[in-house]
CSV table of C-alpha atoms in Angstrom, one decimal:
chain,number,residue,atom,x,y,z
A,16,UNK,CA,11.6,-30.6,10.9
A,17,UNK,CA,8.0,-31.6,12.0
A,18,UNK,CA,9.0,-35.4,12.5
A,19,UNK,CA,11.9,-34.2,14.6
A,20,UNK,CA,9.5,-32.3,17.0
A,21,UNK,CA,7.0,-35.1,16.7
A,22,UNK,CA,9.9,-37.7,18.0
A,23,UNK,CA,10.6,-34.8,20.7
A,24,UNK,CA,7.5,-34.5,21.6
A,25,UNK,CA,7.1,-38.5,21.7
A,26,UNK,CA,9.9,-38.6,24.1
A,27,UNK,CA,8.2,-35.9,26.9
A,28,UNK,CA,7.7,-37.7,29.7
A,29,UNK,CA,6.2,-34.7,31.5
A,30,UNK,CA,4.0,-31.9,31.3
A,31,UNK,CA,6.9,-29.0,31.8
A,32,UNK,CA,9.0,-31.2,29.0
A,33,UNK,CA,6.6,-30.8,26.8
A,34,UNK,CA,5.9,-27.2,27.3
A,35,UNK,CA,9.0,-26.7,26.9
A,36,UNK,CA,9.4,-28.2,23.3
A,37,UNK,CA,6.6,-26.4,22.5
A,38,UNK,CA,7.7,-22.9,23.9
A,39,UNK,CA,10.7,-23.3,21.6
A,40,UNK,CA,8.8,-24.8,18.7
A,41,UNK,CA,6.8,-21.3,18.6
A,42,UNK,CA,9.5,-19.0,19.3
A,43,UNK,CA,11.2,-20.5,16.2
A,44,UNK,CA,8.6,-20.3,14.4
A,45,UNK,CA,7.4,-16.6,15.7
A,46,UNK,CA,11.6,-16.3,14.8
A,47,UNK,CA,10.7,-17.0,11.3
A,48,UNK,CA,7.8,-15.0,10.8
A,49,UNK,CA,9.7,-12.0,11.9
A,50,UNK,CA,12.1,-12.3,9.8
A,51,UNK,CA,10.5,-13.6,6.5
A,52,UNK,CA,9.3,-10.0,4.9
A,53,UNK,CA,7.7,-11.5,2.4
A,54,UNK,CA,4.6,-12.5,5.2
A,55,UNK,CA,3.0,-8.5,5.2
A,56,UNK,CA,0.5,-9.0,7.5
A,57,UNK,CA,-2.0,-5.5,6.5
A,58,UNK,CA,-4.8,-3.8,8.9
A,59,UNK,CA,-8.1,-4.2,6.9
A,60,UNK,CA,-8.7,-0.3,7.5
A,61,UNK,CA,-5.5,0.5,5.3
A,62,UNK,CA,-6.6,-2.7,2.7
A,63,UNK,CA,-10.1,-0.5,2.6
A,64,UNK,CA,-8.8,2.6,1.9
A,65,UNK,CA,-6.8,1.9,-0.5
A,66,UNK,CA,-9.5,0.2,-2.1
A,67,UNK,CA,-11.6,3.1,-1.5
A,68,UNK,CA,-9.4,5.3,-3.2
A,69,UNK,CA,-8.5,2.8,-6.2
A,70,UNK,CA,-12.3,3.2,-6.9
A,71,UNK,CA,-12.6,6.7,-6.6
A,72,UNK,CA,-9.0,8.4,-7.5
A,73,UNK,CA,-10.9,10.7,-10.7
A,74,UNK,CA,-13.0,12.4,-7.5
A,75,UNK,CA,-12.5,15.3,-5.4
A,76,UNK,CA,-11.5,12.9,-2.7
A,77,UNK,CA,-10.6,14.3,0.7
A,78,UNK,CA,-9.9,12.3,3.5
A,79,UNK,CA,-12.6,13.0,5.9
A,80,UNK,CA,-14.8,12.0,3.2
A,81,UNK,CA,-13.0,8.8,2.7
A,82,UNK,CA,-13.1,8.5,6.8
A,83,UNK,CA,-16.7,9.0,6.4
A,84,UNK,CA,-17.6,6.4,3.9
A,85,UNK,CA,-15.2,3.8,5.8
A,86,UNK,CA,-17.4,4.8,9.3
A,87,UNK,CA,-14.2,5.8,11.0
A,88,UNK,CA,-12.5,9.2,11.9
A,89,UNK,CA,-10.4,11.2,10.3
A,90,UNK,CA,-7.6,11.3,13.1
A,91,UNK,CA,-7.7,7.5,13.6
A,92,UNK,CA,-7.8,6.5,9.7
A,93,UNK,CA,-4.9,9.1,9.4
A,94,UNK,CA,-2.8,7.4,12.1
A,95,UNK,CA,-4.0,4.1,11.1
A,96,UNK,CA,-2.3,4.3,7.8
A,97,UNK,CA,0.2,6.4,8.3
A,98,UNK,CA,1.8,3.7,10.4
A,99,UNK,CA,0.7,0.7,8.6
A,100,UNK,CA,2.1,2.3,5.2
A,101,UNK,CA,5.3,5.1,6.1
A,102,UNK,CA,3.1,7.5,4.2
A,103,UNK,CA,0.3,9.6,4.1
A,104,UNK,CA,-3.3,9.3,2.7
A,105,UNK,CA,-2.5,12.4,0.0
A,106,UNK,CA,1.2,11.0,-0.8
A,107,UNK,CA,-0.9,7.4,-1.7
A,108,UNK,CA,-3.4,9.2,-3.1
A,109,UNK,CA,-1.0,11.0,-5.7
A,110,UNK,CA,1.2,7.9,-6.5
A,111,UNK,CA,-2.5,6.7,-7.9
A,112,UNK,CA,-3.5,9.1,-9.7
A,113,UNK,CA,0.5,9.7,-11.7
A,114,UNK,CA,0.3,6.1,-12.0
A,115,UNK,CA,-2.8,6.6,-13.8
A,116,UNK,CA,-2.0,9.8,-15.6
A,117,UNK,CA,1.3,8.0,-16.8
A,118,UNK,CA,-0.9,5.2,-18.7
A,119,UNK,CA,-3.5,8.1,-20.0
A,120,UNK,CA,-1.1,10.5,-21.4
A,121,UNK,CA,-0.3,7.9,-24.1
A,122,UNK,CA,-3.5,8.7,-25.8
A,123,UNK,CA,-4.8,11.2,-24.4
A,124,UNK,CA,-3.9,15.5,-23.6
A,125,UNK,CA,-2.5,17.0,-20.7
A,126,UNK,CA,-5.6,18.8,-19.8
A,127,UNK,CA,-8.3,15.7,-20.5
A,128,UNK,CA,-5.6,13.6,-18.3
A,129,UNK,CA,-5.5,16.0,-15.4
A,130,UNK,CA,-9.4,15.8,-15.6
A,131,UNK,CA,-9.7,12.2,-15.9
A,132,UNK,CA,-7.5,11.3,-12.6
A,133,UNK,CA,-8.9,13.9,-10.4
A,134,UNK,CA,-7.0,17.4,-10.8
A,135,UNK,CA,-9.4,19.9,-11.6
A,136,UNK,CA,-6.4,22.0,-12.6
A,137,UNK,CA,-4.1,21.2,-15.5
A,138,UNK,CA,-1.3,23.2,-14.0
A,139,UNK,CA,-1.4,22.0,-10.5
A,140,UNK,CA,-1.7,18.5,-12.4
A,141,UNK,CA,1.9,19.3,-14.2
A,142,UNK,CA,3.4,20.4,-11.0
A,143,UNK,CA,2.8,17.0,-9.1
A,144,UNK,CA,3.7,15.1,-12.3
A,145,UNK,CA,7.2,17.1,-13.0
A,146,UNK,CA,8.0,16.5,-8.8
A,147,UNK,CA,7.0,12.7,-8.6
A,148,UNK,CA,8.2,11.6,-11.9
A,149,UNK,CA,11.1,13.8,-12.9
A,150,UNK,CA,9.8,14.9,-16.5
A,151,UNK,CA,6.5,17.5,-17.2
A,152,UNK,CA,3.8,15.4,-18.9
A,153,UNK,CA,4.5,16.7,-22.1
A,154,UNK,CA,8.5,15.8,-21.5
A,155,UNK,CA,6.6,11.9,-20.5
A,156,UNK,CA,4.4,11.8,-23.9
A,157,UNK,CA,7.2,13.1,-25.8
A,158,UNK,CA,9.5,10.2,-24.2
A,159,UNK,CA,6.8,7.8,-24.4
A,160,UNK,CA,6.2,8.3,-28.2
A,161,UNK,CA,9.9,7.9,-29.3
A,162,UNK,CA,10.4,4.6,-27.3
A,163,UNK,CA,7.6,3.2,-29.2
């Protein structure tokens, strides 16, 4: 493909010619970058908070004070990933922290689990488990012991 354009481009014998095979070498090529999904281009502001809350999931985290420590505000870092990510900040958060639990709860109890990724109530912890994955936590262990 690049020796064909390179013999094109060979053959321009002016300056609009060879605009032009370069105006439809980089609309092909902006072609295929629009269509090839597996190029994900991500804002840095959504790469840092997930980071952020990768780091710091077993907090009370709230998303001013994530806005704070990324020195942006809450309205824009809401928006920000919102759009970059087709969810919010708390739905991310909480696909974390049941990600987590789901590797805890193998060794460890409901309540110490809740604790360790950042519920400070074992209940609540249950409720958000039972709705994101289907099964209580004590259904999950329960599942996760006779498999093995």
């Amino acid at each position: 493909q690049l020796e064909h354009k390179g013999k094109d481009i060979d053959k321009c014998q002016s300056t609009e010619q060879l605009n032009t095979v370069l105006r439809e070498e980089a609309l092909r090529l902006a072609s295929i970058c629009k269509q090839n999904t597996s190029i994900e281009l991500t804002n840095p502001l959504v790469e840092s908070t997930k980071k952020y809350i990768l780091a710091h999931y077993h907090q009370a985290l709230s998303i001013s004070s994530i806005a704070e420590s990324l020195n942006v505000s809450h309205s824009y870092l809401m928006a920000t990933f919102k759009k970059e990510t087709q969810q919010t900040i708390n739905q991310y958060l909480i696909d974390v922290r049941i990600n987590k639990a789901k590797q805890l709860l193998l060794n460890s109890s409901i309540t110490q689990t809740a604790y360790d990724v950042g519920f400070n109530n074992s209940n609540y912890f249950s409720t958000v488990f039972k709705k994101q994955t289907g099964l209580t936590p004590k259904s999950y262990q329960q599942k996760a012991k006779a498999d093995s």
